[in-house]
XYZ file of C-alpha atoms in Angstrom:
121
model
C 27.175 -19.542 0.918
C 23.434 -19.548 1.380
C 20.971 -17.924 -0.967
C 19.137 -14.813 0.274
C 15.398 -15.418 0.511
C 13.061 -13.255 -1.543
C 11.361 -11.921 1.591
C 14.674 -10.937 3.201
C 15.701 -9.139 0.007
C 12.348 -7.296 -0.016
C 12.819 -6.241 3.612
C 16.278 -4.881 2.771
C 14.881 -2.895 -0.169
C 12.089 -1.582 2.051
C 14.608 -0.482 4.697
C 16.567 1.452 2.067
C 13.417 3.180 0.855
C 12.291 3.986 4.410
C 15.537 5.884 5.012
C 14.331 8.462 2.480
C 10.517 8.199 2.634
C 8.724 9.468 5.721
C 5.181 10.623 6.297
C 4.217 13.835 8.053
C 0.869 15.169 9.221
C 0.551 17.237 6.034
C 1.719 14.477 3.690
C 1.430 11.030 5.313
C 2.894 7.798 3.943
C 0.787 5.267 2.042
C 2.348 1.907 2.913
C 1.469 -1.312 1.068
C 1.857 -4.933 2.174
C 1.228 -7.764 -0.263
C 0.961 -11.409 0.710
C 0.328 -14.318 -1.627
C -3.443 -14.084 -1.307
C -4.211 -10.662 0.224
C -3.150 -7.025 0.065
C -3.238 -4.380 2.793
C -2.583 -0.646 2.702
C -2.475 2.027 5.350
C -1.839 5.745 5.540
C 0.581 6.556 8.352
C 1.743 9.760 10.045
C 5.322 8.815 10.979
C 5.862 11.898 13.147
C 3.123 10.867 15.609
C 3.437 7.156 14.848
C -0.289 6.883 14.112
C -2.190 5.039 11.412
C -4.730 7.453 9.954
C -6.587 5.096 7.593
C -6.257 1.442 6.655
C -7.852 -0.890 4.131
C -7.273 -4.450 3.096
C -8.688 -7.314 1.146
C -9.906 -8.944 4.375
C -11.989 -5.908 5.417
C -15.745 -6.572 5.508
C -16.463 -3.835 2.927
C -14.219 -5.536 0.368
C -14.728 -9.152 1.396
C -18.309 -9.025 0.106
C -17.171 -7.731 -3.312
C -14.371 -10.285 -3.860
C -16.309 -13.091 -5.514
C -15.392 -13.632 -9.155
C -12.496 -11.143 -9.113
C -8.792 -11.802 -9.499
C -6.155 -10.448 -7.100
C -5.383 -7.394 -9.244
C -9.045 -6.378 -9.335
C -9.249 -6.837 -5.557
C -6.182 -4.574 -5.176
C -8.045 -1.927 -7.187
C -10.976 -2.200 -4.763
C -8.596 -1.778 -1.812
C -7.029 1.328 -3.397
C -10.409 2.910 -4.053
C -11.639 2.105 -0.524
C -8.461 3.533 1.011
C -8.713 6.746 -1.012
C -12.373 7.190 -0.075
C -11.605 6.723 3.633
C -8.623 9.100 3.373
C -10.771 11.779 1.733
C -13.290 11.414 4.586
C -10.440 12.010 7.073
C -9.196 15.061 5.134
C -6.088 13.511 3.598
C -5.504 14.478 -0.045
C -1.715 14.208 -0.545
C 0.384 11.170 0.389
C 3.877 9.776 -0.144
C 3.808 6.305 -1.719
C 5.795 3.545 -0.015
C 5.653 0.405 -2.126
C 7.118 -1.709 0.666
C 10.081 -3.047 -1.289
C 7.856 -4.583 -3.974
C 8.156 -3.806 -7.674
C 5.772 -1.135 -8.932
C 3.974 -3.726 -11.012
C 0.823 -5.839 -10.906
C -1.177 -5.532 -7.699
C 0.930 -2.706 -6.260
C 0.483 -0.660 -9.436
C -3.251 -1.448 -9.564
C -3.722 -0.281 -5.966
C -1.773 2.939 -6.561
C -3.568 3.829 -9.789
C -6.957 3.088 -8.240
C -6.148 5.351 -5.276
C -5.055 8.104 -7.682
C -8.243 7.733 -9.690
C -10.300 7.980 -6.482
C -8.678 11.308 -5.587
C -5.415 10.756 -3.705
C -2.405 12.668 -5.008
C 1.145 11.253 -4.912
């Protein structure tokens, strides 16, 4: 019997969550992806299949602010940038999709930063 990889287990958890969590035009889905060195988030309208807003640690706005910060602090910058862009597009309420990751560390930092910047979920 082979051992299930951590990424496969995460994808299975994410699939279970996605059965229940879906974004609409009025309340889109905030989806998070975390790699070993970067973090990306996007706000998606699942009905139309469109990404409304996206932000990530590789974006030029955040890349210039990364020096001297740890990954959790960079995740906070991504959350604040995403919330600011969402407010500019008229999005105030979202459904949070943690992507199968634990609500801990960088995922939690991104979510709390987005809440502090004005997104409600």
